[in-house]
Amino acid sequence: MSILALPEGSYTVAQDKIFNPFNPETDQMKDRPASLLVEIQPFLISLADDLLLCDTGLGYTGKSGSLMLFENIRARGFEPNQVSKVLLTHLHFDHVGGTVIQTQDGLKLAFPNAIYYVQKGEYEKAVSHASKSYRIEIIETLYQSGQLVLLDGDGKINEHIRYEITGGHTEFHQAYTIRNEEEVYFFGGDVLPDLYQLMRKFIAKYDFDGKKSAEKRIEFGNRSIAQHSTLLFYHSIKVPYCQIIKTEVGFRMKP
């Protein structure tokens, strides 16, 4: 089993929920008031019989004119049509933008050979509650494709992949544990988006339930230490993944 980070860069996002590219070398946050700075980074995990994609980024176009996500996958020695499972934590645009591509005939699945997974409750909330965080045209394209599996509660997809509802960021946000005989990876999406939030006991105002997210981060941190698992951070390009330890001052990256 191997893991490959697929960084898409840094962006600022304000109340309009539009993700604007941010170059730390030339741009300044003072010029983008009331904005949050975020990094975007899906992951590719190669198993013996599966190529997994963990969330799909923004769906923005890269230098070649194709999806930036496609460019990143090819740069790491794979082809997009090799992806067999797309593991979605939730349906916010910055996590599902790359699930589809625009064609002359409308939106189509970006990974036509893959099965997509998300919680049933997340789908129902997304299509029934108006929010700038969701792009209904993307979600409905997924649903109508017949390749979206709506999970209900906690469980396992196969012997290597388990999923669990975390809540917190959205009401039905979920996380994944991927394992084989030697390694364990944990992908916590926006409940565990970066190492910094775990170290600081951070409570995010943009979460559906910020206190629950903070509590879950501690739970997942303790579990990670017990299982010797590697944590994957979707919103941290500088520290894409790591194992952790617990010190007198809290969680820290394992040396």
PDB file of C-alpha atoms in Angstrom:
ATOM      1  CA  MET A   1       0.000   0.000   0.000  1.00  0.00           C
ATOM      2  CA  SER A   2       1.298   3.434  -0.895  1.00  0.00           C
ATOM      3  CA  ILE A   3      -0.045   6.948  -0.426  1.00  0.00           C
ATOM      4  CA  LEU A   4       0.397   9.915  -2.754  1.00  0.00           C
ATOM      5  CA  ALA A   5      -0.582  13.498  -1.927  1.00  0.00           C
ATOM      6  CA  LEU A   6      -2.190  15.511  -4.752  1.00  0.00           C
ATOM      7  CA  PRO A   7      -1.737  19.173  -3.722  1.00  0.00           C
ATOM      8  CA  GLU A   8      -3.813  21.777  -5.553  1.00  0.00           C
ATOM      9  CA  GLY A   9      -2.375  24.869  -3.868  1.00  0.00           C
ATOM     10  CA  SER A  10      -3.566  27.615  -1.541  1.00  0.00           C
ATOM     11  CA  TYR A  11      -6.828  29.559  -1.780  1.00  0.00           C
ATOM     12  CA  THR A  12      -8.779  32.193   0.074  1.00  0.00           C
ATOM     13  CA  VAL A  13     -12.509  31.821   0.603  1.00  0.00           C
ATOM     14  CA  ALA A  14     -14.974  34.363   1.983  1.00  0.00           C
ATOM     15  CA  GLN A  15     -18.733  34.339   2.613  1.00  0.00           C
ATOM     16  CA  ASP A  16     -19.392  33.893  -1.107  1.00  0.00           C
ATOM     17  CA  LYS A  17     -17.731  30.421  -0.875  1.00  0.00           C
ATOM     18  CA  ILE A  18     -15.636  31.132  -3.982  1.00  0.00           C
ATOM     19  CA  PHE A  19     -12.107  29.714  -3.790  1.00  0.00           C
ATOM     20  CA  ASN A  20      -9.602  32.233  -5.147  1.00  0.00           C
ATOM     21  CA  PRO A  21      -5.989  31.138  -5.802  1.00  0.00           C
ATOM     22  CA  PHE A  22      -3.478  32.570  -3.334  1.00  0.00           C
ATOM     23  CA  ASN A  23       0.261  32.793  -3.977  1.00  0.00           C
ATOM     24  CA  PRO A  24       2.079  33.267  -0.630  1.00  0.00           C
ATOM     25  CA  GLU A  25       5.023  34.840  -2.463  1.00  0.00           C
ATOM     26  CA  THR A  26       3.024  37.638  -4.081  1.00  0.00           C
ATOM     27  CA  ASP A  27      -0.411  37.845  -2.415  1.00  0.00           C
ATOM     28  CA  GLN A  28      -1.239  39.265   1.001  1.00  0.00           C
ATOM     29  CA  MET A  29      -4.133  38.407   3.282  1.00  0.00           C
ATOM     30  CA  LYS A  30      -4.683  42.091   4.094  1.00  0.00           C
ATOM     31  CA  ASP A  31      -5.878  42.513   0.514  1.00  0.00           C
ATOM     32  CA  ARG A  32      -8.540  39.830   1.052  1.00  0.00           C
ATOM     33  CA  PRO A  33     -10.453  40.913   4.139  1.00  0.00           C
ATOM     34  CA  ALA A  34     -12.849  38.531   5.902  1.00  0.00           C
ATOM     35  CA  SER A  35     -11.313  35.580   4.061  1.00  0.00           C
ATOM     36  CA  LEU A  36     -10.010  32.233   5.261  1.00  0.00           C
ATOM     37  CA  LEU A  37      -6.750  30.838   3.848  1.00  0.00           C
ATOM     38  CA  VAL A  38      -6.957  27.123   3.015  1.00  0.00           C
ATOM     39  CA  GLU A  39      -4.830  24.554   1.237  1.00  0.00           C
ATOM     40  CA  ILE A  40      -6.448  21.821  -0.875  1.00  0.00           C
ATOM     41  CA  GLN A  41      -5.024  18.311  -1.124  1.00  0.00           C
ATOM     42  CA  PRO A  42      -6.750  15.072  -2.136  1.00  0.00           C
ATOM     43  CA  PHE A  43      -4.943  11.751  -1.708  1.00  0.00           C
ATOM     44  CA  LEU A  44      -4.376   8.708  -3.879  1.00  0.00           C
ATOM     45  CA  ILE A  45      -3.930   5.369  -2.123  1.00  0.00           C
ATOM     46  CA  SER A  46      -2.753   2.362  -4.095  1.00  0.00           C
ATOM     47  CA  LEU A  47      -3.831  -1.056  -2.844  1.00  0.00           C
ATOM     48  CA  ALA A  48      -3.212  -4.422  -4.483  1.00  0.00           C
ATOM     49  CA  ASP A  49      -6.669  -4.476  -6.112  1.00  0.00           C
ATOM     50  CA  ASP A  50      -7.853  -0.878  -5.770  1.00  0.00           C
ATOM     51  CA  LEU A  51      -6.781   2.664  -6.531  1.00  0.00           C
ATOM     52  CA  LEU A  52      -8.523   4.907  -3.999  1.00  0.00           C
ATOM     53  CA  LEU A  53      -9.088   8.651  -4.278  1.00  0.00           C
ATOM     54  CA  CYS A  54      -9.810  10.441  -0.994  1.00  0.00           C
ATOM     55  CA  ASP A  55     -11.968  13.496  -1.809  1.00  0.00           C
ATOM     56  CA  THR A  56     -11.492  15.207  -5.163  1.00  0.00           C
ATOM     57  CA  GLY A  57     -10.420  18.809  -4.716  1.00  0.00           C
ATOM     58  CA  LEU A  58     -11.900  21.855  -6.419  1.00  0.00           C
ATOM     59  CA  GLY A  59     -12.142  20.561  -9.981  1.00  0.00           C
ATOM     60  CA  TYR A  60     -10.112  23.507 -11.289  1.00  0.00           C
ATOM     61  CA  THR A  61      -8.265  23.326 -14.598  1.00  0.00           C
ATOM     62  CA  GLY A  62      -4.469  22.898 -14.623  1.00  0.00           C
ATOM     63  CA  LYS A  63      -1.788  24.133 -17.019  1.00  0.00           C
ATOM     64  CA  SER A  64      -2.534  21.407 -19.575  1.00  0.00           C
ATOM     65  CA  GLY A  65      -6.178  22.417 -19.838  1.00  0.00           C
ATOM     66  CA  SER A  66      -7.412  19.263 -18.075  1.00  0.00           C
ATOM     67  CA  LEU A  67      -8.336  18.899 -14.425  1.00  0.00           C
ATOM     68  CA  MET A  68      -5.526  19.774 -12.064  1.00  0.00           C
ATOM     69  CA  LEU A  69      -6.460  16.556 -10.293  1.00  0.00           C
ATOM     70  CA  PHE A  70      -5.831  14.587 -13.513  1.00  0.00           C
ATOM     71  CA  GLU A  71      -2.434  16.264 -13.923  1.00  0.00           C
ATOM     72  CA  ASN A  72      -1.455  15.333 -10.382  1.00  0.00           C
ATOM     73  CA  ILE A  73      -2.583  11.724 -10.761  1.00  0.00           C
ATOM     74  CA  ARG A  74      -0.634  11.324 -14.017  1.00  0.00           C
ATOM     75  CA  ALA A  75       2.443  12.971 -12.531  1.00  0.00           C
ATOM     76  CA  ARG A  76       2.465  10.179  -9.959  1.00  0.00           C
ATOM     77  CA  GLY A  77       2.395   7.399 -12.526  1.00  0.00           C
ATOM     78  CA  PHE A  78      -1.329   6.584 -12.734  1.00  0.00           C
ATOM     79  CA  GLU A  79      -4.203   7.338 -15.095  1.00  0.00           C
ATOM     80  CA  PRO A  80      -7.550   8.759 -13.903  1.00  0.00           C
ATOM     81  CA  ASN A  81      -9.456   5.802 -15.377  1.00  0.00           C
ATOM     82  CA  GLN A  82      -7.542   3.517 -12.991  1.00  0.00           C
ATOM     83  CA  VAL A  83      -9.306   5.029  -9.955  1.00  0.00           C
ATOM     84  CA  SER A  84     -11.707   2.363  -8.700  1.00  0.00           C
ATOM     85  CA  LYS A  85     -13.153   3.982  -5.564  1.00  0.00           C
ATOM     86  CA  VAL A  86     -13.715   7.627  -4.624  1.00  0.00           C
ATOM     87  CA  LEU A  87     -14.071   8.045  -0.859  1.00  0.00           C
ATOM     88  CA  LEU A  88     -15.974  11.262  -0.084  1.00  0.00           C
ATOM     89  CA  THR A  89     -16.058  12.629   3.452  1.00  0.00           C
ATOM     90  CA  HIS A  90     -18.857  15.096   2.653  1.00  0.00           C
ATOM     91  CA  LEU A  91     -20.284  17.056  -0.271  1.00  0.00           C
ATOM     92  CA  HIS A  92     -18.902  20.586   0.167  1.00  0.00           C
ATOM     93  CA  PHE A  93     -17.633  21.967  -3.139  1.00  0.00           C
ATOM     94  CA  ASP A  94     -13.939  22.001  -2.204  1.00  0.00           C
ATOM     95  CA  HIS A  95     -14.132  18.239  -1.588  1.00  0.00           C
ATOM     96  CA  VAL A  96     -16.234  17.161  -4.593  1.00  0.00           C
ATOM     97  CA  GLY A  97     -15.411  19.674  -7.348  1.00  0.00           C
ATOM     98  CA  GLY A  98     -13.207  17.116  -9.085  1.00  0.00           C
ATOM     99  CA  THR A  99     -15.796  14.331  -9.113  1.00  0.00           C
ATOM    100  CA  VAL A 100     -17.122  15.598 -12.445  1.00  0.00           C
ATOM    101  CA  ILE A 101     -15.881  17.237 -15.637  1.00  0.00           C
ATOM    102  CA  GLN A 102     -17.605  19.639 -17.997  1.00  0.00           C
ATOM    103  CA  THR A 103     -18.186  18.276 -21.520  1.00  0.00           C
ATOM    104  CA  GLN A 104     -20.137  19.487 -24.555  1.00  0.00           C
ATOM    105  CA  ASP A 105     -22.986  17.284 -23.364  1.00  0.00           C
ATOM    106  CA  GLY A 106     -22.920  18.623 -19.802  1.00  0.00           C
ATOM    107  CA  LEU A 107     -21.360  17.315 -16.605  1.00  0.00           C
ATOM    108  CA  LYS A 108     -19.952  13.786 -16.645  1.00  0.00           C
ATOM    109  CA  LEU A 109     -18.173  11.677 -14.050  1.00  0.00           C
ATOM    110  CA  ALA A 110     -14.467  12.448 -13.917  1.00  0.00           C
ATOM    111  CA  PHE A 111     -13.732   8.851 -12.884  1.00  0.00           C
ATOM    112  CA  PRO A 112     -16.109   6.697 -14.943  1.00  0.00           C
ATOM    113  CA  ASN A 113     -14.659   3.389 -13.719  1.00  0.00           C
ATOM    114  CA  ALA A 114     -15.028   4.283 -10.033  1.00  0.00           C
ATOM    115  CA  ILE A 115     -17.676   3.786  -7.395  1.00  0.00           C
ATOM    116  CA  TYR A 116     -18.277   6.896  -5.278  1.00  0.00           C
ATOM    117  CA  TYR A 117     -19.179   6.734  -1.572  1.00  0.00           C
ATOM    118  CA  VAL A 118     -20.852   9.247   0.762  1.00  0.00           C
ATOM    119  CA  GLN A 119     -23.302   9.139   3.657  1.00  0.00           C
ATOM    120  CA  LYS A 120     -27.003   9.027   2.776  1.00  0.00           C
ATOM    121  CA  GLY A 121     -27.744  11.726   5.369  1.00  0.00           C
ATOM    122  CA  GLU A 122     -25.113  14.005   3.818  1.00  0.00           C
ATOM    123  CA  TYR A 123     -26.708  13.653   0.389  1.00  0.00           C
ATOM    124  CA  GLU A 124     -30.216  14.297   1.752  1.00  0.00           C
ATOM    125  CA  LYS A 125     -29.086  17.417   3.634  1.00  0.00           C
ATOM    126  CA  ALA A 126     -27.199  18.746   0.609  1.00  0.00           C
ATOM    127  CA  VAL A 127     -30.166  18.500  -1.778  1.00  0.00           C
ATOM    128  CA  SER A 128     -32.785  19.731   0.695  1.00  0.00           C
ATOM    129  CA  HIS A 129     -31.007  22.688   2.337  1.00  0.00           C
ATOM    130  CA  ALA A 130     -29.865  25.619   0.193  1.00  0.00           C
ATOM    131  CA  SER A 131     -26.217  26.438   0.890  1.00  0.00           C
ATOM    132  CA  LYS A 132     -23.382  28.101  -1.024  1.00  0.00           C
ATOM    133  CA  SER A 133     -21.112  25.303   0.210  1.00  0.00           C
ATOM    134  CA  TYR A 134     -22.907  22.771  -2.018  1.00  0.00           C
ATOM    135  CA  ARG A 135     -23.080  22.734  -5.827  1.00  0.00           C
ATOM    136  CA  ILE A 136     -26.312  20.884  -6.540  1.00  0.00           C
ATOM    137  CA  GLU A 137     -25.472  20.285 -10.210  1.00  0.00           C
ATOM    138  CA  ILE A 138     -22.402  18.269  -9.148  1.00  0.00           C
ATOM    139  CA  ILE A 139     -24.270  16.314  -6.501  1.00  0.00           C
ATOM    140  CA  GLU A 140     -27.146  15.448  -8.827  1.00  0.00           C
ATOM    141  CA  THR A 141     -24.721  14.361 -11.567  1.00  0.00           C
ATOM    142  CA  LEU A 142     -23.179  11.977  -9.060  1.00  0.00           C
ATOM    143  CA  TYR A 143     -26.546  10.651  -7.932  1.00  0.00           C
ATOM    144  CA  GLN A 144     -27.967  10.188 -11.427  1.00  0.00           C
ATOM    145  CA  SER A 145     -24.841   8.367 -12.611  1.00  0.00           C
ATOM    146  CA  GLY A 146     -25.823   5.214 -10.748  1.00  0.00           C
ATOM    147  CA  GLN A 147     -22.262   4.992  -9.414  1.00  0.00           C
ATOM    148  CA  LEU A 148     -22.878   6.746  -6.096  1.00  0.00           C
ATOM    149  CA  VAL A 149     -23.299   4.472  -3.081  1.00  0.00           C
ATOM    150  CA  LEU A 150     -25.198   6.091  -0.205  1.00  0.00           C
ATOM    151  CA  LEU A 151     -23.852   4.652   3.030  1.00  0.00           C
ATOM    152  CA  ASP A 152     -26.004   4.514   6.143  1.00  0.00           C
ATOM    153  CA  GLY A 153     -24.132   4.689   9.449  1.00  0.00           C
ATOM    154  CA  ASP A 154     -20.785   3.078  10.222  1.00  0.00           C
ATOM    155  CA  GLY A 155     -19.464   0.014   8.431  1.00  0.00           C
ATOM    156  CA  LYS A 156     -16.941  -1.308   5.952  1.00  0.00           C
ATOM    157  CA  ILE A 157     -16.684  -1.221   2.170  1.00  0.00           C
ATOM    158  CA  ASN A 158     -14.364  -4.219   2.111  1.00  0.00           C
ATOM    159  CA  GLU A 159     -11.704  -5.819   4.292  1.00  0.00           C
ATOM    160  CA  HIS A 160      -9.397  -2.824   3.800  1.00  0.00           C
ATOM    161  CA  ILE A 161     -11.748   0.179   4.086  1.00  0.00           C
ATOM    162  CA  ARG A 162     -13.908   1.168   7.038  1.00  0.00           C
ATOM    163  CA  TYR A 163     -16.070   4.287   7.336  1.00  0.00           C
ATOM    164  CA  GLU A 164     -17.647   6.029  10.316  1.00  0.00           C
ATOM    165  CA  ILE A 165     -19.886   9.032  10.826  1.00  0.00           C
ATOM    166  CA  THR A 166     -18.006  11.763  12.667  1.00  0.00           C
ATOM    167  CA  GLY A 167     -20.472  14.633  12.430  1.00  0.00           C
ATOM    168  CA  GLY A 168     -18.877  17.877  13.478  1.00  0.00           C
ATOM    169  CA  HIS A 169     -18.058  19.681  10.252  1.00  0.00           C
ATOM    170  CA  THR A 170     -21.371  18.679   8.701  1.00  0.00           C
ATOM    171  CA  GLU A 171     -24.038  16.639  10.424  1.00  0.00           C
ATOM    172  CA  PHE A 172     -23.222  13.490   8.431  1.00  0.00           C
ATOM    173  CA  HIS A 173     -19.532  14.040   7.711  1.00  0.00           C
ATOM    174  CA  GLN A 174     -17.633  10.730   7.669  1.00  0.00           C
ATOM    175  CA  ALA A 175     -14.049   9.509   8.006  1.00  0.00           C
ATOM    176  CA  TYR A 176     -12.218   6.503   6.578  1.00  0.00           C
ATOM    177  CA  THR A 177      -9.685   4.023   7.931  1.00  0.00           C
ATOM    178  CA  ILE A 178      -7.695   2.201   5.259  1.00  0.00           C
ATOM    179  CA  ARG A 179      -5.468  -0.702   6.246  1.00  0.00           C
ATOM    180  CA  ASN A 180      -3.564  -3.709   5.037  1.00  0.00           C
ATOM    181  CA  GLU A 181      -1.355  -6.129   6.946  1.00  0.00           C
ATOM    182  CA  GLU A 182       1.405  -3.561   7.542  1.00  0.00           C
ATOM    183  CA  GLU A 183      -0.048  -0.040   7.439  1.00  0.00           C
ATOM    184  CA  VAL A 184      -3.040   1.955   8.646  1.00  0.00           C
ATOM    185  CA  TYR A 185      -4.132   5.322   7.230  1.00  0.00           C
ATOM    186  CA  PHE A 186      -6.830   7.572   8.671  1.00  0.00           C
ATOM    187  CA  PHE A 187      -8.528  10.199   6.511  1.00  0.00           C
ATOM    188  CA  GLY A 188     -10.591  12.567   8.630  1.00  0.00           C
ATOM    189  CA  GLY A 189     -11.565  15.128   6.006  1.00  0.00           C
ATOM    190  CA  ASP A 190     -12.615  18.444   7.562  1.00  0.00           C
ATOM    191  CA  VAL A 191     -12.926  17.094  11.097  1.00  0.00           C
ATOM    192  CA  LEU A 192      -9.157  16.498  11.079  1.00  0.00           C
ATOM    193  CA  PRO A 193      -8.021  18.832   8.269  1.00  0.00           C
ATOM    194  CA  ASP A 194      -4.513  19.585   9.522  1.00  0.00           C
ATOM    195  CA  LEU A 195      -2.067  18.826  12.323  1.00  0.00           C
ATOM    196  CA  TYR A 196      -2.301  22.368  13.687  1.00  0.00           C
ATOM    197  CA  GLN A 197      -5.964  21.997  14.710  1.00  0.00           C
ATOM    198  CA  LEU A 198      -5.128  18.798  16.585  1.00  0.00           C
ATOM    199  CA  MET A 199      -2.244  20.465  18.408  1.00  0.00           C
ATOM    200  CA  ARG A 200      -4.254  23.573  19.377  1.00  0.00           C
ATOM    201  CA  LYS A 201      -7.582  21.968  20.356  1.00  0.00           C
ATOM    202  CA  PHE A 202      -9.109  24.246  17.742  1.00  0.00           C
ATOM    203  CA  ILE A 203     -12.867  24.946  17.621  1.00  0.00           C
ATOM    204  CA  ALA A 204     -13.970  26.151  14.190  1.00  0.00           C
ATOM    205  CA  LYS A 205     -16.877  28.577  13.868  1.00  0.00           C
ATOM    206  CA  TYR A 206     -17.584  27.313  10.357  1.00  0.00           C
ATOM    207  CA  ASP A 207     -18.348  23.773  11.577  1.00  0.00           C
ATOM    208  CA  PHE A 208     -21.882  22.482  12.030  1.00  0.00           C
ATOM    209  CA  ASP A 209     -20.796  21.518  15.570  1.00  0.00           C
ATOM    210  CA  GLY A 210     -17.333  22.880  16.340  1.00  0.00           C
ATOM    211  CA  LYS A 211     -17.201  21.416  19.830  1.00  0.00           C
ATOM    212  CA  LYS A 212     -17.938  17.934  18.522  1.00  0.00           C
ATOM    213  CA  SER A 213     -15.226  18.278  15.874  1.00  0.00           C
ATOM    214  CA  ALA A 214     -12.720  19.274  18.557  1.00  0.00           C
ATOM    215  CA  GLU A 215     -13.700  16.288  20.690  1.00  0.00           C
ATOM    216  CA  LYS A 216     -13.442  13.948  17.705  1.00  0.00           C
ATOM    217  CA  ARG A 217      -9.944  15.210  16.889  1.00  0.00           C
ATOM    218  CA  ILE A 218      -8.755  14.201  20.343  1.00  0.00           C
ATOM    219  CA  GLU A 219     -10.439  10.803  19.977  1.00  0.00           C
ATOM    220  CA  PHE A 220      -8.819  10.251  16.584  1.00  0.00           C
ATOM    221  CA  GLY A 221      -5.435  11.435  17.834  1.00  0.00           C
ATOM    222  CA  ASN A 222      -5.477   8.956  20.715  1.00  0.00           C
ATOM    223  CA  ARG A 223      -6.656   6.180  18.400  1.00  0.00           C
ATOM    224  CA  SER A 224      -3.925   6.979  15.899  1.00  0.00           C
ATOM    225  CA  ILE A 225      -1.237   6.583  18.544  1.00  0.00           C
ATOM    226  CA  ALA A 226      -2.719   3.276  19.734  1.00  0.00           C
ATOM    227  CA  GLN A 227      -2.965   1.918  16.165  1.00  0.00           C
ATOM    228  CA  HIS A 228       0.314   3.430  14.904  1.00  0.00           C
ATOM    229  CA  SER A 229      -1.689   4.878  12.044  1.00  0.00           C
ATOM    230  CA  THR A 230      -0.767   7.682   9.668  1.00  0.00           C
ATOM    231  CA  LEU A 231      -3.073  10.713   9.594  1.00  0.00           C
ATOM    232  CA  LEU A 232      -3.863  12.321   6.225  1.00  0.00           C
ATOM    233  CA  PHE A 233      -4.462  16.089   6.250  1.00  0.00           C
ATOM    234  CA  TYR A 234      -6.624  17.373   3.392  1.00  0.00           C
ATOM    235  CA  HIS A 235      -6.027  21.051   4.161  1.00  0.00           C
ATOM    236  CA  SER A 236      -2.295  20.945   4.879  1.00  0.00           C
ATOM    237  CA  ILE A 237       0.211  20.836   2.040  1.00  0.00           C
ATOM    238  CA  LYS A 238       3.155  21.584   4.342  1.00  0.00           C
ATOM    239  CA  VAL A 239       2.414  18.498   6.479  1.00  0.00           C
ATOM    240  CA  PRO A 240       0.344  16.257   4.179  1.00  0.00           C
ATOM    241  CA  TYR A 241       0.494  13.233   6.485  1.00  0.00           C
ATOM    242  CA  CYS A 242       2.331  12.012   9.556  1.00  0.00           C
ATOM    243  CA  GLN A 243       2.198   9.859  12.635  1.00  0.00           C
ATOM    244  CA  ILE A 244       1.848  11.576  15.998  1.00  0.00           C
ATOM    245  CA  ILE A 245       2.862  11.235  19.622  1.00  0.00           C
ATOM    246  CA  LYS A 246       1.424  12.730  22.806  1.00  0.00           C
ATOM    247  CA  THR A 247       3.610  14.938  24.988  1.00  0.00           C
ATOM    248  CA  GLU A 248       3.076  17.008  28.109  1.00  0.00           C
ATOM    249  CA  VAL A 249       1.859  19.880  25.931  1.00  0.00           C
ATOM    250  CA  GLY A 250      -0.414  17.782  23.725  1.00  0.00           C
ATOM    251  CA  PHE A 251      -0.231  16.067  20.338  1.00  0.00           C
ATOM    252  CA  ARG A 252       2.878  16.562  18.245  1.00  0.00           C
ATOM    253  CA  MET A 253       4.300  15.122  15.032  1.00  0.00           C
ATOM    254  CA  LYS A 254       6.278  11.936  15.567  1.00  0.00           C
ATOM    255  CA  PRO A 255       9.964  12.628  14.850  1.00  0.00           C
TER     256      PRO A 255
END
